[in-house]
Short mmCIF file of C-alpha atoms in Angstrom, two decimals:
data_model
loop_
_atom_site.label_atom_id
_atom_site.label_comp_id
_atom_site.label_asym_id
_atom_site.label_seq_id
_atom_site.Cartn_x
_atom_site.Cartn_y
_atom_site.Cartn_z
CA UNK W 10 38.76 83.63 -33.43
CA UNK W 11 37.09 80.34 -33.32
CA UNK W 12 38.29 77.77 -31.18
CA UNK W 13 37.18 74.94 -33.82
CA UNK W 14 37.67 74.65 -37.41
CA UNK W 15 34.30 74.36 -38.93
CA UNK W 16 33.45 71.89 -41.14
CA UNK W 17 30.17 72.39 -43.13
CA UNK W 18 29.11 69.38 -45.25
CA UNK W 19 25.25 70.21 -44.89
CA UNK W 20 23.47 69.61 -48.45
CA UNK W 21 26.76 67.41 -49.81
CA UNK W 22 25.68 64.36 -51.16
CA UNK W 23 27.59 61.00 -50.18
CA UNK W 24 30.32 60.15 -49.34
CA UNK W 25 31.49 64.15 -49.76
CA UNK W 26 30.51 64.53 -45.82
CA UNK W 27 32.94 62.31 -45.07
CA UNK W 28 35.56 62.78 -46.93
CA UNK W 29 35.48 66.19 -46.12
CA UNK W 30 35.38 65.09 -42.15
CA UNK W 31 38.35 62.78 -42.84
CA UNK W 32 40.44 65.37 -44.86
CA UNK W 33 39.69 68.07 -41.79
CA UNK W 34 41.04 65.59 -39.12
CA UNK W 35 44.35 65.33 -41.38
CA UNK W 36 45.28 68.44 -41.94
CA UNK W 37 44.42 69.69 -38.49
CA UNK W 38 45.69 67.21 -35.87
CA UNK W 39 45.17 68.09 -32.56
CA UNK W 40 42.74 70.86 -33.09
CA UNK W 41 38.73 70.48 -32.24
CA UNK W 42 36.41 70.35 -35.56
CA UNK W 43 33.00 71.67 -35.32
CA UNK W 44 31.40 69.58 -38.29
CA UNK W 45 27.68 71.10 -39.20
CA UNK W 46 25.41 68.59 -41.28
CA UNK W 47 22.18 68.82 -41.97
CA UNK W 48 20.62 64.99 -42.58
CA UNK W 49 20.52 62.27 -40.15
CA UNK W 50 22.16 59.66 -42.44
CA UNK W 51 25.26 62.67 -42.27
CA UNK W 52 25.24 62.90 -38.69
CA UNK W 53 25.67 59.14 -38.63
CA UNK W 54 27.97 58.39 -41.16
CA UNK W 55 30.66 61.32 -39.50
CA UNK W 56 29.95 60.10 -36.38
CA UNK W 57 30.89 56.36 -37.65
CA UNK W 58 34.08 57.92 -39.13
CA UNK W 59 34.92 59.74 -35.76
CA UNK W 60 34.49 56.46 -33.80
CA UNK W 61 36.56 54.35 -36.30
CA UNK W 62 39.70 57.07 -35.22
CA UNK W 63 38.56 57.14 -32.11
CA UNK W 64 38.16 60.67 -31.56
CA UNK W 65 35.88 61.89 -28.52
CA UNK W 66 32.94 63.95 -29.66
CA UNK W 67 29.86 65.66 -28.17
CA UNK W 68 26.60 65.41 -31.25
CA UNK W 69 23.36 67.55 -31.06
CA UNK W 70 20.55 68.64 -32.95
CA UNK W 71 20.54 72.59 -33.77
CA UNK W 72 16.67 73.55 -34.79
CA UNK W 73 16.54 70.96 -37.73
CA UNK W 74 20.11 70.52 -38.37
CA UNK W 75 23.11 68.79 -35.96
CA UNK W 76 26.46 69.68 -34.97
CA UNK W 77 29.17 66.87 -34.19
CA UNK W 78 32.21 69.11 -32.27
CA UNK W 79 35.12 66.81 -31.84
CA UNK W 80 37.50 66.72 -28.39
CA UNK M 21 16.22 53.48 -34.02
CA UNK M 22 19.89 55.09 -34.85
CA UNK M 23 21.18 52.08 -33.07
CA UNK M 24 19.05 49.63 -35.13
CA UNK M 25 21.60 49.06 -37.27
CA UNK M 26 25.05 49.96 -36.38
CA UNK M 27 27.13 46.79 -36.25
CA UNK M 28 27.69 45.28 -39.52
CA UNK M 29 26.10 41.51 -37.99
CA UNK M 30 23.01 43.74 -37.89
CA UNK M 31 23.60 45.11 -41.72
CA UNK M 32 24.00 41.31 -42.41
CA UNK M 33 20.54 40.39 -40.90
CA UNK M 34 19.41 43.34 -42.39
CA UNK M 35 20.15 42.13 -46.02
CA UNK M 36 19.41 38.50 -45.15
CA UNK M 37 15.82 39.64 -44.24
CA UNK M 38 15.74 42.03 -47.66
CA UNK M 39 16.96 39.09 -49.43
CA UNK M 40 13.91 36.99 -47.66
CA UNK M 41 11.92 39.38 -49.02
CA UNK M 42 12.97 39.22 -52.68
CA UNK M 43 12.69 35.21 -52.25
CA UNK M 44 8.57 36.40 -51.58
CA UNK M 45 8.12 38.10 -54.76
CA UNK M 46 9.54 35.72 -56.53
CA UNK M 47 7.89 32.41 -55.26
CA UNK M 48 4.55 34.59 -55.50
CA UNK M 49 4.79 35.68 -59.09
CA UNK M 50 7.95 37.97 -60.26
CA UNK M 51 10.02 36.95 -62.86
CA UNK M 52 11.95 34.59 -60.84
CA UNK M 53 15.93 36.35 -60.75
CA UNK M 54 14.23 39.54 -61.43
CA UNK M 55 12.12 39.38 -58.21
CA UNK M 56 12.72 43.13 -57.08
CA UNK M 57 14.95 44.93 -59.82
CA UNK M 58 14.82 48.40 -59.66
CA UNK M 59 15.73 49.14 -63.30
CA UNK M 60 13.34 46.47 -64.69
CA UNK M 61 10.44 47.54 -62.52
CA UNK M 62 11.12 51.65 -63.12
CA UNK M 63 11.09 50.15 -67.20
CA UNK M 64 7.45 47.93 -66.59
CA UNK M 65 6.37 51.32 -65.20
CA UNK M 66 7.14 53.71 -67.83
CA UNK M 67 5.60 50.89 -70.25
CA UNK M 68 2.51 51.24 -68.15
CA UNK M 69 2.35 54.95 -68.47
CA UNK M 70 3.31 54.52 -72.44
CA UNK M 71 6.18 56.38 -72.42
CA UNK M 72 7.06 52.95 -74.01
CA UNK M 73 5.13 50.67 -75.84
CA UNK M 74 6.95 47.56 -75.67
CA UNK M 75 4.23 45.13 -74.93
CA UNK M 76 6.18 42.82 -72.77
CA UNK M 77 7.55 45.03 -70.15
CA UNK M 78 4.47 47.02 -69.41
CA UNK M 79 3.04 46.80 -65.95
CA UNK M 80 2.89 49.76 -63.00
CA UNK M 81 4.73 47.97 -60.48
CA UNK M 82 3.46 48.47 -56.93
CA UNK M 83 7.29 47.34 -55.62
CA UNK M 84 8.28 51.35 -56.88
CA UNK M 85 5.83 53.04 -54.64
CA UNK M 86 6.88 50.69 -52.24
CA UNK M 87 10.31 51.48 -52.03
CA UNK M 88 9.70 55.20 -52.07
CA UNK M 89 6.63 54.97 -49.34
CA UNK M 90 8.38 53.02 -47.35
CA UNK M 91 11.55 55.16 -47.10
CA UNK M 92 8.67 57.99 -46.81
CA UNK M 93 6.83 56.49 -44.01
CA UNK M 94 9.98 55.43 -41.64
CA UNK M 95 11.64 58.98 -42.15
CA UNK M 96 9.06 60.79 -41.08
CA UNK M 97 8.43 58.33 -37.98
CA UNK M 98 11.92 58.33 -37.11
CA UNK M 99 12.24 62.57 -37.99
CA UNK M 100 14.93 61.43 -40.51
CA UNK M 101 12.06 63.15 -42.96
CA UNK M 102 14.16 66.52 -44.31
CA UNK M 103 12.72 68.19 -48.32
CA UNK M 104 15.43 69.39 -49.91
CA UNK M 105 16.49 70.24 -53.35
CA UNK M 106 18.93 72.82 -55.87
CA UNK M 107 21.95 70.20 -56.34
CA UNK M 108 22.31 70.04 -59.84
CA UNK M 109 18.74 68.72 -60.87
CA UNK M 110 19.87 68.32 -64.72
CA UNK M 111 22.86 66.60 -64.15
CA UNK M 112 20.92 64.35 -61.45
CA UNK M 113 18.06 64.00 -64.24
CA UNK M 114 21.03 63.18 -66.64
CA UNK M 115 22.96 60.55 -64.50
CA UNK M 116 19.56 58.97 -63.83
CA UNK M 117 18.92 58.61 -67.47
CA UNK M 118 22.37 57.07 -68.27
CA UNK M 119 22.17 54.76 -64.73
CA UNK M 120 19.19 53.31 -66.80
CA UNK M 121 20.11 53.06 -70.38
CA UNK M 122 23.05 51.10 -68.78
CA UNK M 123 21.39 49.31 -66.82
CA UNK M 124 19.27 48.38 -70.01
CA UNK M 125 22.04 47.37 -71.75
CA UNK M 126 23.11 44.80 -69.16
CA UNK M 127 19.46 44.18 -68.44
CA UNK M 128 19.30 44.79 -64.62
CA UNK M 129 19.92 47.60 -62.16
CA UNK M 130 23.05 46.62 -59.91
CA UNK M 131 19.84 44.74 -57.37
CA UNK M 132 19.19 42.41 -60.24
CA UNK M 133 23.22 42.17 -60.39
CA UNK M 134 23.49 40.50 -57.03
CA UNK M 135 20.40 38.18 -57.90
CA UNK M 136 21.33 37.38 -61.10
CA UNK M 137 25.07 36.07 -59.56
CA UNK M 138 22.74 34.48 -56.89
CA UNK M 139 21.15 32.26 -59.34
CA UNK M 140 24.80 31.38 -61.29
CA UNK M 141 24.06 33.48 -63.87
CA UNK M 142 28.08 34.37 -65.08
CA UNK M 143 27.03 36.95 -67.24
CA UNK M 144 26.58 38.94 -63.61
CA UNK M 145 30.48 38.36 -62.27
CA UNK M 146 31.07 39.87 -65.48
CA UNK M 147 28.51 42.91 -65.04
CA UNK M 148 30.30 43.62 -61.59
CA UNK M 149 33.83 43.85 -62.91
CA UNK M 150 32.05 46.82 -65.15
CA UNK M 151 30.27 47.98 -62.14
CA UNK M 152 32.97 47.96 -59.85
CA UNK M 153 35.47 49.51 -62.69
CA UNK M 154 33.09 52.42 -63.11
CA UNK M 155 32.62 52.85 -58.91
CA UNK M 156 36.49 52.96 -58.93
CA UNK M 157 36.26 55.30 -61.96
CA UNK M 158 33.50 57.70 -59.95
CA UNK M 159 36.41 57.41 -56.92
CA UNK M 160 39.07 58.57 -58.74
CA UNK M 161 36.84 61.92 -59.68
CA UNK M 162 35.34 61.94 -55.96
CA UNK M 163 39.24 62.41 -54.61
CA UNK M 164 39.70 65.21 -57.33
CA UNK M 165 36.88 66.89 -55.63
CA UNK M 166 34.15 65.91 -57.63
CA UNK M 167 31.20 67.61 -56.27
CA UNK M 168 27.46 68.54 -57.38
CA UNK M 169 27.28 70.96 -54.94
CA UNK M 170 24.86 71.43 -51.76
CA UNK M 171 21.07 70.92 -52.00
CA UNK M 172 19.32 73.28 -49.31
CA UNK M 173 16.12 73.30 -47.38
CA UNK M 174 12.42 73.65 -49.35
CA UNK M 175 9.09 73.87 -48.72
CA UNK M 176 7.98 70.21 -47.39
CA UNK M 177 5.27 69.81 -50.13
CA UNK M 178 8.45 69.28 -52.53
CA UNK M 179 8.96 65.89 -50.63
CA UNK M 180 5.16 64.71 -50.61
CA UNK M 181 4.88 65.00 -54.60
CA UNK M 182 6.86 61.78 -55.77
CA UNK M 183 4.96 59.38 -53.29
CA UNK M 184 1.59 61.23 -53.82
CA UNK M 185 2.15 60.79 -57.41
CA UNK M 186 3.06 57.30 -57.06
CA UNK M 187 0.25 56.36 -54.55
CA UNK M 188 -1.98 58.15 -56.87
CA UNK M 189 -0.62 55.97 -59.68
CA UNK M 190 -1.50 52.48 -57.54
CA UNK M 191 -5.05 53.57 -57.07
CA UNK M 192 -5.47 53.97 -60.90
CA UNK M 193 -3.36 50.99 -61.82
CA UNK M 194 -5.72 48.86 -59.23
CA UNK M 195 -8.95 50.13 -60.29
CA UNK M 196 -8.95 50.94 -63.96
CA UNK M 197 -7.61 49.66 -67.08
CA UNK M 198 -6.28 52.78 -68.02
CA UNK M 199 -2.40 51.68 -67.71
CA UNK M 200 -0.83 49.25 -69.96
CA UNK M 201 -0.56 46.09 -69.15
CA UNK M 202 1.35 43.50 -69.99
CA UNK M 203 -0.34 40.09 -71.25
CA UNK M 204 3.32 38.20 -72.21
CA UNK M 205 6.38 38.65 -71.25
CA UNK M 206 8.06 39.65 -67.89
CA UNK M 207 5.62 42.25 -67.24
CA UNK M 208 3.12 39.67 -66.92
CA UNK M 209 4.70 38.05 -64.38
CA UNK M 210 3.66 39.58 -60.78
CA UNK M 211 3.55 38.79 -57.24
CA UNK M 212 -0.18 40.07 -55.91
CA UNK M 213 -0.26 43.60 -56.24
CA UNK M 214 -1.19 43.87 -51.95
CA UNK M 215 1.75 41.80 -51.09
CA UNK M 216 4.48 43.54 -53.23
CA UNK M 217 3.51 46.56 -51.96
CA UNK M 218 3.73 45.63 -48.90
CA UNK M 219 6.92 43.83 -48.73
CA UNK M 220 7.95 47.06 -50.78
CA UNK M 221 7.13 49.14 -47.67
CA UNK M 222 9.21 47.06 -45.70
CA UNK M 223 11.72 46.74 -47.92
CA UNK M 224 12.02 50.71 -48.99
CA UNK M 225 11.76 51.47 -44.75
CA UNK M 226 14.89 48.85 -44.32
CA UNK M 227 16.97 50.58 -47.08
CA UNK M 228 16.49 53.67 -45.33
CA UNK M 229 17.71 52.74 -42.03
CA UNK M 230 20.60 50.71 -42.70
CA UNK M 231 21.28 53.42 -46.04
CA UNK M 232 21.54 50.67 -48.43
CA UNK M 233 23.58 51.19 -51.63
CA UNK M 234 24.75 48.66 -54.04
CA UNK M 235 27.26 51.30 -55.23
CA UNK M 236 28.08 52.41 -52.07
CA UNK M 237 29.00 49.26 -50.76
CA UNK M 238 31.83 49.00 -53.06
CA UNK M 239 32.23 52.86 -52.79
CA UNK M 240 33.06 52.80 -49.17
CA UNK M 241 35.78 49.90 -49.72
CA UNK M 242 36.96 51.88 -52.09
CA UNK M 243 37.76 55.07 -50.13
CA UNK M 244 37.62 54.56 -46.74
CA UNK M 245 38.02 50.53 -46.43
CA UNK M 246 34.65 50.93 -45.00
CA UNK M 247 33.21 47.33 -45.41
CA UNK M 248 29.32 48.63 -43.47
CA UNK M 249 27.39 48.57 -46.74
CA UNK M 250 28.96 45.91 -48.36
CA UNK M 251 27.84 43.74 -45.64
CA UNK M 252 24.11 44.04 -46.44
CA UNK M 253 24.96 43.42 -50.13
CA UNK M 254 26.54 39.98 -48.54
CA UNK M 255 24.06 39.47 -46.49
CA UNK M 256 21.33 39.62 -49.31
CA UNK M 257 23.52 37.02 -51.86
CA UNK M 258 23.60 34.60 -48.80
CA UNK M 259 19.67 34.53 -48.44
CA UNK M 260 19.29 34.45 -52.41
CA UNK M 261 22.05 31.97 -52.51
CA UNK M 262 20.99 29.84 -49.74
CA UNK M 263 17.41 29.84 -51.62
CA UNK M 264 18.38 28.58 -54.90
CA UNK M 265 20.88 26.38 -54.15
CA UNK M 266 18.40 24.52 -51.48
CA UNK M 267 15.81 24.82 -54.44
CA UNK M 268 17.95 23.81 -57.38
CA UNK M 269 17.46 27.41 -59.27
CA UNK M 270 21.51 27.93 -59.24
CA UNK M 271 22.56 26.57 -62.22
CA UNK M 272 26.44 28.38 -63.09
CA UNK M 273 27.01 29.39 -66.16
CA UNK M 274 27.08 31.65 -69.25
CA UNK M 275 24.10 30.32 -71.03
CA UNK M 276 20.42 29.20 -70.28
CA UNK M 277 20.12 31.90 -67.57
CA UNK M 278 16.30 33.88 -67.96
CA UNK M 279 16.75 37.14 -69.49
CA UNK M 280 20.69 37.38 -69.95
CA UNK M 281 22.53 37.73 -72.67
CA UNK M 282 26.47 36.22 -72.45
CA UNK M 283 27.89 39.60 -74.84
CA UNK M 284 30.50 40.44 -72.62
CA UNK M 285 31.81 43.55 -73.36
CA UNK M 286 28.44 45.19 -73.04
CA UNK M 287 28.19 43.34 -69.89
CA UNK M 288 30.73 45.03 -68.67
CA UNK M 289 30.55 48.50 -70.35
CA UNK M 290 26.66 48.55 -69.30
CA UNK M 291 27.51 48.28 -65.81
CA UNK M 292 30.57 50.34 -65.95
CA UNK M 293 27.90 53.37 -66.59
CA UNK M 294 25.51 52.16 -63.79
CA UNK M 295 28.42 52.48 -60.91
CA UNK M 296 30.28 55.20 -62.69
CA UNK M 297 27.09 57.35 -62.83
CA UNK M 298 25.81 56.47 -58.98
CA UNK M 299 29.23 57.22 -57.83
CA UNK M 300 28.79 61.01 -59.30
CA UNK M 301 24.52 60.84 -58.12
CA UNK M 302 25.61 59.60 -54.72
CA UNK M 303 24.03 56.31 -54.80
CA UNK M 304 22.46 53.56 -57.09
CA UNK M 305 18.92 53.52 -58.63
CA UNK M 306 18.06 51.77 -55.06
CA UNK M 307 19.15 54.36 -53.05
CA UNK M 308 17.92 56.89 -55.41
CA UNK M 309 14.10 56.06 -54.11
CA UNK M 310 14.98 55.70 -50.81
CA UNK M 311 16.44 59.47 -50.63
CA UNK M 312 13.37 60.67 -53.16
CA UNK M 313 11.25 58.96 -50.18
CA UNK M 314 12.95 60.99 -47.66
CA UNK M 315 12.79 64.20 -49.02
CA UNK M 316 15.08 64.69 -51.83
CA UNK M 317 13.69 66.61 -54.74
CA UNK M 318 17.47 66.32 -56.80
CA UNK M 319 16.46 62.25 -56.41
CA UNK M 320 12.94 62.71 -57.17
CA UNK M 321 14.63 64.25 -60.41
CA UNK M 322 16.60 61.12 -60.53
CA UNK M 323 14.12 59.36 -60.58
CA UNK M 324 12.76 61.15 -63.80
CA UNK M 325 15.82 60.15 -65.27
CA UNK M 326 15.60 56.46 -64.72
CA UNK M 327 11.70 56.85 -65.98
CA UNK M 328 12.76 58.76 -69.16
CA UNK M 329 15.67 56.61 -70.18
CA UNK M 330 13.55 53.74 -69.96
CA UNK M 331 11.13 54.95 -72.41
CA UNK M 332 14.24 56.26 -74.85
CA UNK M 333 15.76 52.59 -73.81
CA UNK M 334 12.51 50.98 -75.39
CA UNK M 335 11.33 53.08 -77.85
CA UNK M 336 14.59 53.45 -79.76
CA UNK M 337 15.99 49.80 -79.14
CA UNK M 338 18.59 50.57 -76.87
CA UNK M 339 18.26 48.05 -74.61
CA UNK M 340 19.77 44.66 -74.56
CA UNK M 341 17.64 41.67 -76.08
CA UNK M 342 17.81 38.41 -73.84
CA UNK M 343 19.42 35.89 -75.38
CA UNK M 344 17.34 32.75 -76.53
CA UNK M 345 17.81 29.06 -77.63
CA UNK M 346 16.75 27.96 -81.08
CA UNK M 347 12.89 26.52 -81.13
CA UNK M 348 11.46 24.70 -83.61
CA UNK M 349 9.64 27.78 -85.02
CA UNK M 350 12.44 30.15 -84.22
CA UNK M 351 16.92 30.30 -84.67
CA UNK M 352 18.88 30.96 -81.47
CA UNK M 353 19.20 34.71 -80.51
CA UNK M 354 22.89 35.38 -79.05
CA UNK M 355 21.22 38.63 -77.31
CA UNK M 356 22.75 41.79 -76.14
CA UNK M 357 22.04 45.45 -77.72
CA UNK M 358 21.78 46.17 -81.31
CA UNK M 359 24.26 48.74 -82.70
CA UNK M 360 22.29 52.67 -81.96
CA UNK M 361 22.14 50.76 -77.98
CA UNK M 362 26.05 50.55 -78.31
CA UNK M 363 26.60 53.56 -79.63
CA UNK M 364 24.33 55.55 -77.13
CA UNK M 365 25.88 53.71 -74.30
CA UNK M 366 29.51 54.98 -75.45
CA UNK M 367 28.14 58.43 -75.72
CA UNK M 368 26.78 58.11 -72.51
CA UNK M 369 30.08 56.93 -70.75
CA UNK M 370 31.93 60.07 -72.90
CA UNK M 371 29.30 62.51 -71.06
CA UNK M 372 29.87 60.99 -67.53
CA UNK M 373 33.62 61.60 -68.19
CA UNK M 374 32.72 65.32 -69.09
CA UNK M 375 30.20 65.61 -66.18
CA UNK M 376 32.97 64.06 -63.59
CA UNK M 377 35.95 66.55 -64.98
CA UNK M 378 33.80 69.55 -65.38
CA UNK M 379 32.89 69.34 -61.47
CA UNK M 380 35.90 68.95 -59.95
CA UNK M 381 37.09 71.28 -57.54
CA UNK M 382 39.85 71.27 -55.12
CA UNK M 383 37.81 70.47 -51.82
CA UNK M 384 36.78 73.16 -49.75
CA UNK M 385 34.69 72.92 -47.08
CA UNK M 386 33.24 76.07 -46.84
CA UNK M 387 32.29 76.85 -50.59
#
């Protein structure tokens, strides 16, 4: 079993990404999200939303898509 | 360059300069709180092409390859560059067409909103309790899961088409008379052809780093209480603001203001499309270019939209008239669209109802 709960908002237009990112944070406190997205403007926007609840994460680039896994 | 702009002081400059920029078109030859509309400009070039014939509003605007250029040129400098496409193209194609025939109605894209207001022209407030009605409308459907779906990875010769296209466009606009041109009119009036282009590259390269969206800005406020994009909407009104009040060009009021009409209700209902339909496209006829730029065939189709509702805009008078004052050859004109512009524009806030409830789904993040 996975350790996170994956969130996959690659292709989603805005704000769906986020809104998805915020939902998974509610309904899973406590628990690590792995969120895959697939454009930079993504990647930045969850990351914004992460910072703004303060929750840790770790962000990298997978090939020529990123992964933002949360603490 | 992720960094460039991620306080909202910086999204402030940001706009300020983009608002600088505007002020530059306009001093050097755009119709002067017109300056850099999207809408207007997408309409002079669709005259150009003749998929209109309206002989004042016919010019291939070098500001629209700009934009797109410019968001093509920083994305792939900054590997932001990513070709994608398969996210409802018809719908896209369809919301792009209704952004414009709204837009049309009101007689400027949400861009032309903020200048408009800029300059004092009420008619605008009005517009943006439309536009922000229809953003909170395009909300309402986003939390009921309102999706399009995902667009996925293409061949990268789907990105290059739009701005080859459009480049290809400029070189025949700039050395031929093949396009239309107009002689009268607003799409007479043009900064040099060099210099909007170029402040178009900057321009279209600034909306893609700091993600610029006029609906967005009220979008994120909205939903998330998110005030990032608004603040390069505010800091864009400053600069304009700052500039025409300094100048004496901000004159408040209903009537007198250049290409405006004061019918309220169509105001508001032609705006009410424009931020109802970039809610459901993900962004406003701006941000539309900017994603085309960097690789987004479903806004490339956008794009097509806007393009093609301008020409049905024109060619079947659905578009608003400006309101005029009475010469002595010629009896006032109160302005706003004739009756098949009011009846399309109902019809098309009826099918963004039906495209919002028929693609709803609960959310699910792994569908």
């Amino acid at each position: 079993m996975s350790q996170y709960i994956e969130v996959d908002v690659r292709g989603l237009s805005c704000p769906e990404p986020v809104m998805l990112t915020a939902a998974a944070l509610k309904d899973n406190p406590g628990k690590a999200l792995k969120i895959l997205a697939s454009e930079a403007h993504v990647r930045t926007n969850v990351e914004k939303l992460l910072k703004s609840k303060k929750v840790e994460f770790t962000s990298s680039e997978v090939g020529s898509e990123y992964e933002i896994v949360t603490k | 360059m992720n960094r460039l702009f991620d306080a909202k002081w910086k999204l402030a400059v940001c706009g300020l300069i983009c608002g600088a920029l505007a002020i530059v078109l306009a001093v050097t030859g755009n119709p002067g709180n017109m300056a850099i509309c999207v809408a207007c400009f997408i309409r002079d070039m669709a005259g150009s092409l003749k998929l209109h014939t309206a002989p004042v509003v016919q010019y291939y605007r070098p500001e629209i390859v700009g934009f797109v250029c410019g968001s093509f040129l920083i994305a792939l400098a900054t590997k932001e560059y990513r070709t994608t496409a398969g996210s409802s193209p018809v719908i896209r194609f369809l919301l792009g067409f209704i952004m414009m025939i709204g837009a049309l109605v009101f007689l400027g894209c949400p861009l032309r909103m903020l200048i408009r207001m800029a300059a004092g022209d009420a008619n605008a407030y009005v517009g943006l309790v439309g536009f922000a009605a229809g953003i909170g409308t395009g909300c309402l459907f986003l939390k009921k899961g309102f999706s399009l779906g995902r667009a996925h990875e293409v061949k990268a010769v789907n990105g290059v088409i739009l701005p080859a296209l459009l480049v290809i466009g400029l070189v025949i606009s700039l050395t031929t008379a093949l396009f239309a041109s107009s002689e009268s009119g607003p799409g007479s009036m043009r900064a040099p052809a060099i210099l909007a282009l170029v402040i178009a590259l900057v321009f279209g390269a600034l909306a893609q780093k700091s993600r610029m969206c006029f609906a967005g800005g009220l979008r994120d406020v909205f939903l998330m209480k998110d005030f990032s994009l608004l603040s390069i909407l505010g800091g864009l009104f400053v600069a304009l603001l700052a500039y025409n009040v300094v100048t004496g060009k901000f004159h408040f009021g209903f009537t007198g203001q250049p290409i405006a009409h004061a019918q309220h209700l169509w105001n508001i209902l032609g705006m009410y499309a424009v931020g109802f339909a970039a809610v459901l496209a993900g962004g406003c006829p701006l941000r539309q270019l900017i994603l085309a730029g960097q690789g987004s065939s479903d806004s490339a189709i956008t794009f097509l939209g806007l393009l093609v509702g301008a020409a049905f805009a024109h060619n079947f008078g659905l578009a608003g008239a400006a309101a005029a004052a009475a010469t002595e050859t010629t009896e006032a004109v109160a302005g706003g669209p004739a009756t098949a512009g009011k009846i399309v524009l109902v019809c098309c806030i009826a099918v963004l109802f039906i495209i919002a409830a028929t693609n709803c789904k609960k959310a699910d993040s792994k569908s």
